[in-house]
Short mmCIF file of C-alpha atoms in Angstrom, two decimals:
data_model
loop_
_atom_site.label_atom_id
_atom_site.label_comp_id
_atom_site.label_asym_id
_atom_site.label_seq_id
_atom_site.Cartn_x
_atom_site.Cartn_y
_atom_site.Cartn_z
CA MET N 1 0.76 36.41 22.04
CA THR N 2 3.36 34.69 24.25
CA ALA N 3 6.94 35.56 23.34
CA SER N 4 8.58 33.07 25.72
CA PRO N 5 10.63 30.25 24.20
CA GLU N 6 9.68 27.99 27.13
CA ARG N 7 7.75 25.47 25.10
CA LEU N 8 7.01 23.00 27.89
CA GLN N 9 5.49 25.66 30.14
CA PHE N 10 3.18 26.77 27.32
CA PHE N 11 2.25 23.18 26.41
CA ARG N 12 1.20 22.49 30.00
CA SER N 13 -0.81 25.69 30.12
CA LEU N 14 -2.87 24.33 27.22
CA SER N 15 -3.74 21.31 29.39
CA GLU N 16 -4.90 23.64 32.18
CA ARG N 17 -7.04 25.59 29.70
CA ALA N 18 -8.61 22.32 28.51
CA VAL N 19 -9.56 21.36 32.05
CA SER N 20 -11.11 24.77 32.64
CA ARG N 21 -13.34 24.15 29.60
CA GLY N 22 -14.37 20.72 30.83
CA ALA N 23 -12.03 18.82 28.49
CA HIS N 24 -9.45 16.21 29.47
CA PRO N 25 -5.91 17.21 30.49
CA HIS N 26 -2.83 15.77 28.82
CA THR N 27 -2.32 12.16 29.83
CA PRO N 28 0.76 11.21 31.89
CA PHE N 29 2.36 9.53 28.86
CA TRP N 30 2.05 12.61 26.66
CA ASP N 31 3.06 15.00 29.42
CA GLY N 32 6.16 12.88 30.00
CA ALA N 33 6.99 12.84 26.30
CA ALA N 34 6.64 16.62 26.14
CA ALA N 35 8.80 17.02 29.26
CA ARG N 36 11.63 15.14 27.60
CA PHE N 37 11.30 16.62 24.15
CA LEU N 38 10.16 20.25 24.28
CA PRO N 39 12.93 21.67 26.55
CA HIS N 40 15.68 19.74 24.71
CA PRO N 41 18.24 22.21 23.38
CA THR N 42 19.29 20.28 20.26
CA VAL N 43 16.85 17.49 19.36
CA MET N 44 14.28 18.72 16.85
CA ARG N 45 12.35 15.49 16.01
CA LEU N 46 9.80 13.56 18.07
CA VAL N 47 8.95 10.07 16.77
CA ALA N 48 6.02 8.44 18.59
CA ARG N 49 4.61 4.97 17.99
CA VAL N 50 1.24 4.87 19.76
CA GLY N 51 -1.81 2.60 19.48
CA ARG N 52 -5.12 3.67 18.00
CA GLY N 53 -7.23 5.80 20.34
CA GLY N 54 -4.08 7.01 22.11
CA VAL N 55 -5.16 10.71 21.80
CA LYS N 56 -2.40 11.27 19.24
CA SER N 57 -4.10 13.87 17.08
CA THR N 58 -5.55 15.82 20.03
CA THR N 59 -2.15 16.04 21.69
CA ALA N 60 -0.44 16.85 18.38
CA LEU N 61 -2.77 19.85 17.99
CA ASP N 62 -1.42 21.17 21.30
CA PHE N 63 2.12 20.60 20.04
CA ALA N 64 1.17 22.63 16.97
CA LEU N 65 -0.30 25.46 19.10
CA THR N 66 2.83 25.45 21.26
CA GLU N 67 4.98 26.00 18.18
CA MET N 68 2.68 28.62 16.69
CA VAL N 69 1.96 30.68 19.80
CA GLY N 70 4.50 29.72 22.45
CA VAL N 71 7.61 30.62 20.44
CA ASP N 72 8.83 34.04 19.31
CA TRP N 73 9.48 33.43 15.61
CA LYS N 74 11.33 36.00 13.53
CA VAL N 75 9.28 36.45 10.37
CA PRO N 76 10.19 39.13 7.80
CA VAL N 77 7.66 41.93 7.41
CA GLY N 78 5.07 41.11 4.77
CA GLU N 79 5.58 37.33 4.99
CA THR N 80 3.58 34.58 6.68
CA HIS N 81 5.29 31.43 7.87
CA TYR N 82 3.23 28.36 8.70
CA PHE N 83 3.11 25.37 10.96
CA ALA N 84 2.18 22.47 8.64
CA TRP N 85 -0.07 19.53 9.41
CA VAL N 86 0.14 16.61 6.95
CA SER N 87 -2.37 13.76 7.00
CA GLU N 88 -2.95 10.67 4.86
CA ASN N 89 -6.02 12.11 3.12
CA LEU N 90 -7.83 15.39 2.50
CA ASP N 91 -10.80 14.59 4.74
CA GLU N 92 -8.50 14.04 7.70
CA ALA N 93 -6.44 17.14 6.93
CA ALA N 94 -9.56 19.32 6.56
CA GLN N 95 -10.58 18.79 10.20
CA ARG N 96 -7.46 20.39 11.67
CA PRO N 97 -7.84 24.07 10.63
CA ARG N 98 -11.28 24.20 12.26
CA GLN N 99 -9.87 22.69 15.46
CA ILE N 100 -6.93 25.12 15.51
CA GLU N 101 -9.31 28.04 14.91
CA ALA N 102 -11.52 26.93 17.80
CA ARG N 103 -8.55 26.64 20.16
CA LEU N 104 -7.19 30.06 19.19
CA ASN N 105 -10.62 31.64 19.68
CA ALA N 106 -10.89 30.02 23.13
CA MET N 107 -7.52 31.58 24.00
CA GLY N 108 -8.69 35.00 22.82
CA ILE N 109 -6.18 35.10 19.97
CA PRO N 110 -7.67 36.73 16.84
CA CYS N 111 -7.28 34.61 13.70
CA GLN N 112 -8.72 34.09 10.25
CA ARG N 113 -9.53 30.74 8.63
CA ALA N 114 -9.84 30.21 4.87
CA GLY N 115 -9.97 26.66 3.57
CA ASN N 116 -7.04 24.69 4.93
CA THR N 117 -5.26 27.80 6.25
CA VAL N 118 -5.49 29.68 9.57
CA THR N 119 -3.55 32.92 10.07
CA ILE N 120 -3.00 34.73 13.38
CA ASP N 121 -3.74 38.43 13.02
CA GLY N 122 -0.72 40.71 13.05
CA PHE N 123 2.08 38.19 13.70
CA GLY N 124 2.96 36.64 10.32
CA ILE N 125 2.28 33.15 11.71
CA GLY N 126 -0.27 30.62 10.54
CA PHE N 127 -1.32 26.97 10.16
CA LYS N 128 -1.78 24.91 6.99
CA SER N 129 -3.02 21.35 6.54
CA PHE N 130 -2.41 19.03 3.59
CA ALA N 131 -2.75 15.49 2.34
CA CYS N 132 0.56 13.66 2.02
CA ARG N 133 1.55 14.66 -1.51
CA VAL N 134 4.98 16.02 -2.39
CA GLY N 135 3.53 18.75 -4.62
CA ALA N 136 1.37 20.07 -1.78
CA VAL N 137 4.22 20.72 0.66
CA SER N 138 6.29 23.32 -1.13
CA GLY N 139 6.28 27.03 -1.85
CA PHE N 140 6.09 28.51 1.67
CA ARG N 141 8.21 28.75 4.83
CA CYS N 142 7.55 26.45 7.78
CA ILE N 143 8.07 26.86 11.53
CA GLY N 144 7.49 23.14 12.14
CA PHE N 145 5.15 20.33 11.22
CA VAL N 146 3.13 17.30 12.34
CA ALA N 147 3.16 14.15 10.19
CA ASP N 148 -0.07 12.53 11.36
CA GLU N 149 -0.34 8.70 11.07
CA LEU N 150 2.86 8.72 9.04
CA ALA N 151 3.16 4.91 8.88
CA LYS N 152 -0.09 4.66 6.92
CA TRP N 153 0.54 7.23 4.22
CA ASN N 154 0.13 6.03 0.66
CA ALA N 155 0.37 7.98 -2.56
CA ASP N 156 -1.97 6.37 -5.08
CA ASP N 157 -3.30 3.07 -6.38
CA ASP N 158 0.31 1.89 -6.58
CA ALA N 159 0.35 2.85 -2.92
CA ALA N 160 4.01 3.73 -2.90
CA ASP N 161 5.13 5.16 0.43
CA PRO N 162 5.53 8.93 -0.15
CA ALA N 163 6.78 9.63 3.39
CA SER N 164 10.50 10.12 2.77
CA GLU N 165 9.97 12.60 -0.08
CA VAL N 166 7.25 14.54 1.75
CA LEU N 167 9.38 14.77 4.90
CA ALA N 168 12.38 15.94 2.86
CA SER N 169 10.26 18.70 1.34
CA LEU N 170 8.88 19.73 4.75
CA ARG N 171 12.37 19.92 6.24
CA ALA N 172 13.54 22.08 3.35
CA MET N 173 10.63 24.43 4.05
CA CYS N 174 11.89 24.80 7.64
CA VAL N 175 15.46 25.66 6.63
CA THR N 176 15.28 29.32 7.71
CA HIS N 177 14.06 28.35 11.20
CA PRO N 178 16.71 26.19 12.93
CA GLU N 179 14.41 25.68 15.94
CA ALA N 180 11.54 24.25 13.86
CA ARG N 181 10.34 21.00 15.43
CA GLU N 182 8.89 17.98 13.68
CA PHE N 183 6.36 15.63 15.28
CA LEU N 184 6.10 12.22 13.58
CA ILE N 185 3.19 10.58 15.38
CA SER N 186 1.57 7.35 14.22
CA SER N 187 0.20 3.96 15.04
CA PRO N 188 2.39 1.33 13.34
CA PHE N 189 1.82 -0.54 10.11
CA GLY N 190 4.78 -2.65 9.03
CA GLU N 191 8.53 -2.66 9.54
CA LEU N 192 9.55 -1.18 6.18
CA ASP N 193 7.85 2.24 6.09
CA GLU N 194 9.58 5.54 6.89
CA HIS N 195 8.03 5.91 10.33
CA ALA N 196 9.17 2.39 11.27
CA ARG N 197 12.68 3.10 10.00
CA LEU N 198 13.00 6.29 12.03
CA PHE N 199 11.51 4.66 15.13
CA ALA N 200 14.00 1.79 14.81
CA ASP N 201 16.86 4.32 14.92
CA GLY N 202 15.92 5.04 18.54
CA ASP N 203 17.12 8.08 20.46
CA THR N 204 19.85 9.93 18.58
CA ASP N 205 21.36 13.40 18.38
CA ALA N 206 18.52 14.28 15.97
CA GLN N 207 15.46 12.67 17.60
CA LEU N 208 13.74 11.18 20.63
CA THR N 209 11.42 8.18 20.31
CA PHE N 210 8.34 7.29 22.38
CA TYR N 211 6.21 4.14 22.49
CA ALA N 212 2.87 3.36 24.11
CA PRO N 213 -0.03 0.93 23.62
CA THR N 214 -3.44 2.57 23.48
CA TRP N 215 -4.27 2.11 27.17
CA VAL N 216 -0.93 3.58 28.28
CA ALA N 217 -1.20 6.68 26.09
CA ASN N 218 -4.88 7.05 27.00
CA PRO N 219 -5.77 5.55 30.43
CA SER N 220 -9.47 6.16 29.82
CA VAL N 221 -9.35 3.08 27.55
CA THR N 222 -8.59 -0.33 29.04
CA GLU N 223 -6.65 -3.13 27.39
CA GLN N 224 -9.71 -5.38 27.68
CA GLN N 225 -11.82 -2.85 25.78
CA THR N 226 -9.39 -2.99 22.89
CA ARG N 227 -9.41 -6.81 22.89
CA ASP N 228 -13.20 -6.83 22.91
CA ARG N 229 -13.26 -4.45 19.97
CA GLU N 230 -10.75 -6.38 17.85
CA PRO N 231 -10.79 -10.18 18.20
CA ASN N 232 -8.18 -10.79 15.48
CA PRO N 233 -4.88 -11.13 17.43
CA SER N 234 -2.60 -9.86 14.65
CA ILE N 235 -4.74 -6.79 13.94
CA TRP N 236 -5.16 -6.12 17.66
CA SER N 237 -1.40 -6.30 18.14
CA ARG N 238 -0.78 -3.80 15.35
CA GLU N 239 -3.60 -1.36 16.05
CA TYR N 240 -3.68 -1.30 19.86
CA LEU N 241 -0.51 -2.88 21.24
CA ALA N 242 1.33 -0.79 18.63
CA VAL N 243 3.53 -3.60 17.34
CA PRO N 244 4.18 -3.51 13.55
CA GLY N 245 2.53 -6.30 11.60
CA GLN N 246 3.96 -8.58 8.95
CA THR N 247 3.43 -6.84 5.62
CA VAL N 248 5.37 -9.13 3.27
CA SER N 249 4.48 -12.81 2.79
CA VAL N 250 4.42 -15.45 0.06
CA ALA N 251 1.48 -15.09 -2.31
CA PHE N 252 0.67 -18.82 -2.38
CA ASP N 253 0.70 -21.47 0.30
CA VAL N 254 3.90 -23.35 -0.53
CA THR N 255 2.43 -26.79 0.27
CA ASP N 256 -0.64 -26.13 -1.90
CA ALA N 257 1.51 -24.82 -4.78
CA LEU N 258 3.92 -27.77 -4.77
CA ALA N 259 1.03 -30.27 -4.69
CA CYS N 260 -0.12 -29.00 -8.10
CA PHE N 261 2.88 -30.48 -9.91
CA GLY N 262 2.19 -33.97 -11.26
CA ARG N 263 -1.43 -34.02 -10.11
CA VAL N 264 -3.78 -36.04 -12.38
CA PRO N 265 -7.21 -34.66 -13.40
CA SER N 266 -10.39 -36.59 -12.73
CA GLY N 267 -12.72 -34.79 -15.17
CA THR N 268 -12.91 -35.08 -18.94
CA ARG N 269 -11.49 -32.56 -21.35
CA GLY N 270 -13.32 -29.28 -21.89
CA MET N 271 -12.28 -25.82 -23.07
CA GLY N 272 -8.69 -25.30 -24.18
CA PHE N 273 -6.60 -22.24 -23.37
CA LEU N 274 -3.28 -20.66 -24.27
CA THR N 275 -1.92 -17.76 -22.24
CA THR N 276 1.23 -15.76 -22.75
CA ASP N 277 3.40 -13.30 -20.86
CA ALA N 278 4.98 -11.15 -23.52
CA SER N 279 8.55 -9.94 -23.23
CA SER N 280 9.97 -6.45 -23.53
CA LEU N 281 13.02 -8.12 -25.08
CA ARG N 282 15.21 -7.66 -22.02
CA GLU N 283 18.02 -10.13 -21.40
CA GLN N 284 16.44 -11.58 -18.21
CA ASP N 285 12.85 -11.40 -19.42
CA ASP N 286 11.36 -14.55 -20.94
CA PHE N 287 8.56 -14.49 -23.49
CA ALA N 288 6.51 -17.24 -21.82
CA PHE N 289 3.42 -19.23 -22.76
CA MET N 290 1.24 -21.86 -21.12
CA ALA N 291 -1.21 -24.22 -22.86
CA GLY N 292 -3.82 -26.59 -21.51
CA TYR N 293 -7.51 -27.18 -20.97
CA GLN N 294 -10.24 -27.21 -18.37
CA THR N 295 -12.19 -30.30 -17.41
CA THR N 296 -15.87 -30.92 -16.82
CA ARG N 297 -15.11 -30.82 -13.08
CA GLY N 298 -13.70 -27.31 -13.19
CA GLU N 299 -10.07 -28.47 -13.11
CA VAL N 300 -7.37 -26.42 -14.84
CA VAL N 301 -4.88 -28.71 -16.55
CA VAL N 302 -1.66 -27.22 -17.92
CA THR N 303 -0.18 -29.52 -20.55
CA GLU N 304 2.70 -27.45 -21.88
CA ILE N 305 4.89 -24.62 -20.58
CA GLY N 306 7.43 -22.94 -22.79
CA GLY N 307 8.94 -19.71 -23.94
CA TRP N 308 11.87 -17.85 -25.36
CA SER N 309 14.71 -16.53 -23.23
CA GLY N 310 16.20 -13.09 -23.76
CA ALA N 311 19.03 -14.55 -25.79
CA GLU N 312 16.70 -16.70 -27.91
CA GLN N 313 14.47 -13.74 -28.71
CA ARG N 314 17.26 -12.22 -30.80
CA THR N 315 16.81 -15.01 -33.33
CA VAL N 316 13.02 -14.75 -33.75
CA THR N 317 10.59 -11.99 -34.60
CA LEU N 318 7.26 -11.22 -32.98
CA SER N 319 5.64 -12.59 -36.15
CA ASP N 320 7.52 -15.87 -35.70
CA ILE N 321 6.34 -16.12 -32.09
CA ALA N 322 2.76 -15.26 -33.09
CA GLN N 323 2.73 -18.08 -35.65
CA ILE N 324 3.92 -20.61 -33.05
CA LEU N 325 1.37 -19.40 -30.48
CA ALA N 326 -1.45 -19.59 -33.02
CA THR N 327 -0.49 -23.16 -33.91
CA LYS N 328 -0.42 -24.22 -30.27
CA ALA N 329 -3.76 -22.51 -29.64
CA THR N 330 -5.26 -24.58 -32.46
CA GLN N 331 -3.75 -27.77 -31.03
CA VAL N 332 -5.38 -27.29 -27.60
CA GLY N 333 -8.68 -25.92 -28.97
CA ALA N 334 -8.30 -22.40 -27.56
CA TRP N 335 -10.55 -19.73 -29.03
CA ALA N 336 -7.86 -17.06 -28.63
CA VAL N 337 -4.42 -16.37 -27.22
CA LEU N 338 -4.77 -14.64 -23.83
CA GLY N 339 -2.33 -12.06 -22.45
CA ASP N 340 -1.95 -8.90 -20.42
CA GLN N 341 -1.67 -5.37 -21.76
CA ARG N 342 2.08 -5.48 -22.37
CA GLU N 343 2.97 -5.69 -26.09
CA SER N 344 -0.75 -6.14 -26.76
CA ALA N 345 -0.86 -3.99 -29.91
CA GLY N 346 1.96 -5.87 -31.62
CA LEU N 347 0.64 -9.28 -30.62
CA GLN N 348 -2.88 -8.46 -31.73
CA ALA N 349 -1.63 -7.42 -35.15
CA CYS N 350 0.72 -10.36 -35.65
CA LEU N 351 -1.79 -12.96 -34.42
CA GLY N 352 -4.47 -11.39 -36.59
CA ASP N 353 -2.20 -11.83 -39.62
CA VAL N 354 -2.26 -15.60 -39.05
CA GLY N 355 -5.99 -15.77 -38.34
CA CYS N 356 -5.86 -16.01 -34.55
CA ASP N 357 -7.66 -13.79 -32.05
CA PHE N 358 -5.84 -12.13 -29.16
CA ARG N 359 -7.58 -11.11 -25.94
CA PHE N 360 -5.73 -9.03 -23.36
CA TYR N 361 -6.62 -8.00 -19.80
CA ASP N 362 -5.60 -4.76 -18.10
CA TRP N 363 -4.07 -5.76 -14.80
CA SER N 364 -4.69 -3.52 -11.83
CA LEU N 365 -3.95 -3.78 -8.13
CA GLY N 366 -7.48 -5.05 -7.52
CA SER N 367 -7.71 -7.41 -10.51
CA LYS N 368 -4.40 -9.07 -9.63
CA ASP N 369 -5.61 -9.65 -6.08
CA GLU N 370 -8.82 -11.29 -7.35
CA ALA N 371 -6.83 -13.43 -9.78
CA ILE N 372 -4.38 -14.57 -7.10
CA GLN N 373 -7.28 -15.40 -4.78
CA LEU N 374 -8.83 -17.56 -7.51
CA LEU N 375 -5.54 -19.39 -8.07
CA ARG N 376 -5.21 -19.97 -4.32
CA ARG N 377 -8.67 -21.52 -4.27
CA LEU N 378 -7.88 -23.79 -7.22
CA MET N 379 -4.69 -24.92 -5.51
CA ARG N 380 -6.43 -25.49 -2.18
CA GLU N 381 -9.24 -27.48 -3.80
CA GLY N 382 -6.83 -29.63 -5.82
CA LYS N 383 -8.10 -28.27 -9.16
CA LEU N 384 -4.84 -26.96 -10.64
CA MET N 385 -2.65 -29.51 -12.46
CA LEU N 386 0.85 -28.52 -13.57
CA PRO N 387 3.61 -30.39 -15.41
CA GLU N 388 7.04 -30.33 -13.83
CA HIS N 389 8.77 -27.01 -14.60
CA PRO N 390 11.61 -25.82 -12.30
CA ARG N 391 11.20 -22.13 -13.15
CA LEU N 392 7.45 -22.14 -12.51
CA ARG N 393 7.95 -24.13 -9.30
CA ARG N 394 10.39 -21.50 -8.06
CA GLU N 395 8.13 -18.61 -9.05
CA LEU N 396 5.02 -20.01 -7.36
CA THR N 397 6.88 -20.62 -4.10
CA THR N 398 8.67 -17.24 -3.99
CA LEU N 399 6.12 -14.76 -5.39
CA ARG N 400 5.68 -12.10 -2.72
CA ALA N 401 2.53 -10.35 -1.50
CA ARG N 402 2.93 -6.97 0.20
CA LEU N 403 0.17 -5.48 2.35
CA LEU N 404 -0.10 -1.76 1.62
CA GLN N 405 -1.02 1.13 3.87
CA SER N 406 -4.27 1.49 1.91
CA GLY N 407 -5.28 -2.03 2.94
CA ALA N 408 -4.76 -3.38 -0.60
CA THR N 409 -2.27 -6.12 -1.43
CA LYS N 410 0.44 -5.69 -4.05
CA TYR N 411 1.93 -8.76 -5.74
CA GLU N 412 5.50 -8.45 -6.98
CA THR N 413 5.03 -10.17 -10.36
CA ASN N 414 7.82 -8.42 -12.29
CA GLY N 415 10.20 -11.09 -13.54
CA PHE N 416 7.74 -13.90 -12.72
CA ASP N 417 7.02 -14.68 -16.37
CA TYR N 418 5.54 -18.18 -16.02
CA ALA N 419 3.48 -17.49 -12.90
CA SER N 420 2.14 -14.46 -14.80
CA CYS N 421 0.68 -16.81 -17.42
CA LEU N 422 -1.42 -18.35 -14.66
CA VAL N 423 -2.45 -14.90 -13.39
CA THR N 424 -3.63 -13.99 -16.89
CA LEU N 425 -5.60 -17.24 -17.09
CA ALA N 426 -7.26 -16.37 -13.78
CA HIS N 427 -8.18 -12.95 -15.20
CA ALA N 428 -9.83 -14.70 -18.14
CA MET N 429 -11.74 -17.05 -15.83
CA LEU N 430 -12.99 -14.11 -13.77
CA GLU N 431 -14.11 -12.37 -16.98
CA GLY N 432 -15.94 -15.50 -18.11
CA ASP N 433 -13.66 -15.97 -21.13
CA ALA N 434 -12.36 -19.21 -19.62
CA PRO N 435 -15.23 -20.24 -17.32
CA ALA N 436 -14.35 -21.64 -13.93
CA GLU N 437 -16.79 -24.48 -14.55
CA ALA N 438 -16.01 -25.82 -18.03
CA PRO N 439 -18.83 -26.90 -20.38
CA ASP N 440 -19.44 -30.61 -20.82
CA LEU N 441 -17.86 -31.53 -24.13
CA SER N 442 -17.36 -35.19 -23.26
CA VAL N 443 -20.24 -36.66 -25.25
CA ALA N 444 -19.37 -39.34 -27.76
CA GLY N 445 -18.25 -38.15 -31.17
CA VAL N 446 -17.10 -34.66 -30.16
CA ASP N 447 -13.81 -33.99 -31.93
CA LEU N 448 -11.24 -31.17 -31.75
CA ALA N 449 -12.93 -29.12 -34.48
CA THR N 450 -16.23 -29.17 -32.56
CA ILE N 451 -14.47 -28.22 -29.33
CA MET N 452 -12.83 -25.25 -31.11
CA ARG N 453 -16.17 -24.10 -32.53
CA VAL N 454 -17.97 -24.32 -29.17
CA THR N 455 -15.16 -22.69 -27.23
CA ALA N 456 -14.89 -19.90 -29.79
CA GLU N 457 -18.61 -19.22 -29.32
CA ARG N 458 -18.20 -19.25 -25.55
CA GLY N 459 -15.25 -16.89 -25.78
CA ARG N 460 -17.27 -14.32 -27.69
CA LEU N 461 -20.35 -14.35 -25.46
#
């Protein structure tokens, strides 16, 4: 085992070993990055923004081997300290121990692999790989770490960026080794994630930054090959040119949304609806409702928008609100009041007391995306009619959509009480409780009571 602290010399020797086995040497970009970073006496962090296919992970494995084998770490007798590799998911993380084991065996260094851990015999040094979860990266000492594809880490269905907390935990694990290096290597995603923030800081006393499109980091790939593989210019720019994409946008086309206000339906009246966005009784949180009907041409016509402000809610009870909602549901011929899961138990009980059904929909990341897509289509096709309402107008033109590292889209609906009534209606339409194509109830002699009976039957199908 090499005891020399000359990291760069050891790193380059790994390239020579690769060539002797018929593998590719380090590319000029990565050799240059190592030449700047590894001999640096004070900087401990490398932040690299590199396009897909830029041999990031292969080179990062050699950085890991350099730290494990090319440095003389002082480890107390009886302890094992690890170089950590953190990836976005378990499948990705599981590949690395096998690759480290193969490289150590090729170098003639005896080691043992068990699961996600590789230990080097007799030296108290090892390698561990993990998915990017805070709970996984604690409980042992570190001699350094790689954060692989850091910009694209996500924690769960909420897809919150876990990077800052995971990095903080990893750094704490390195506290007894002042020379522990961190390698934050990733293709970009957006401009708001932790990797983007650190890259934007540039070269500092704590870090050096490196940038390369795919074909610069890996000359065996040409720019034209990347363009042929990805025809979408924005995706190509993010994935191969390594330029962060736009991850935050408006949820609805502003022109389409504004055109809904004052639009006149062409079909005849069909199924009625009443949706609500219940309040948690906060000062800035309205208890909103929206009433209307669908037409025989699949148009959604909102006839009334109302609600109770935070201050007004102090003067009414949930039972009072339920009575008003039930009355309005009867007036428009709605088979039930529709809402989301918030306050659903209380509303169901209070509406039941006045003889009105309540149907609620559990919103999820995926269901909200489907609902928003449906509303976009209705707007685009001229099938959503809205009365003038300044608050709803503002909400529809400012509701934000955020593209997540998982590829899902998150809509920031908190505080958008009136737009949320429309999102609930779209959930109902997708469930078939308020069909996108309304039944033909326009025949002569059909009155409100008949409409209510037919719509109630449709709602319970």
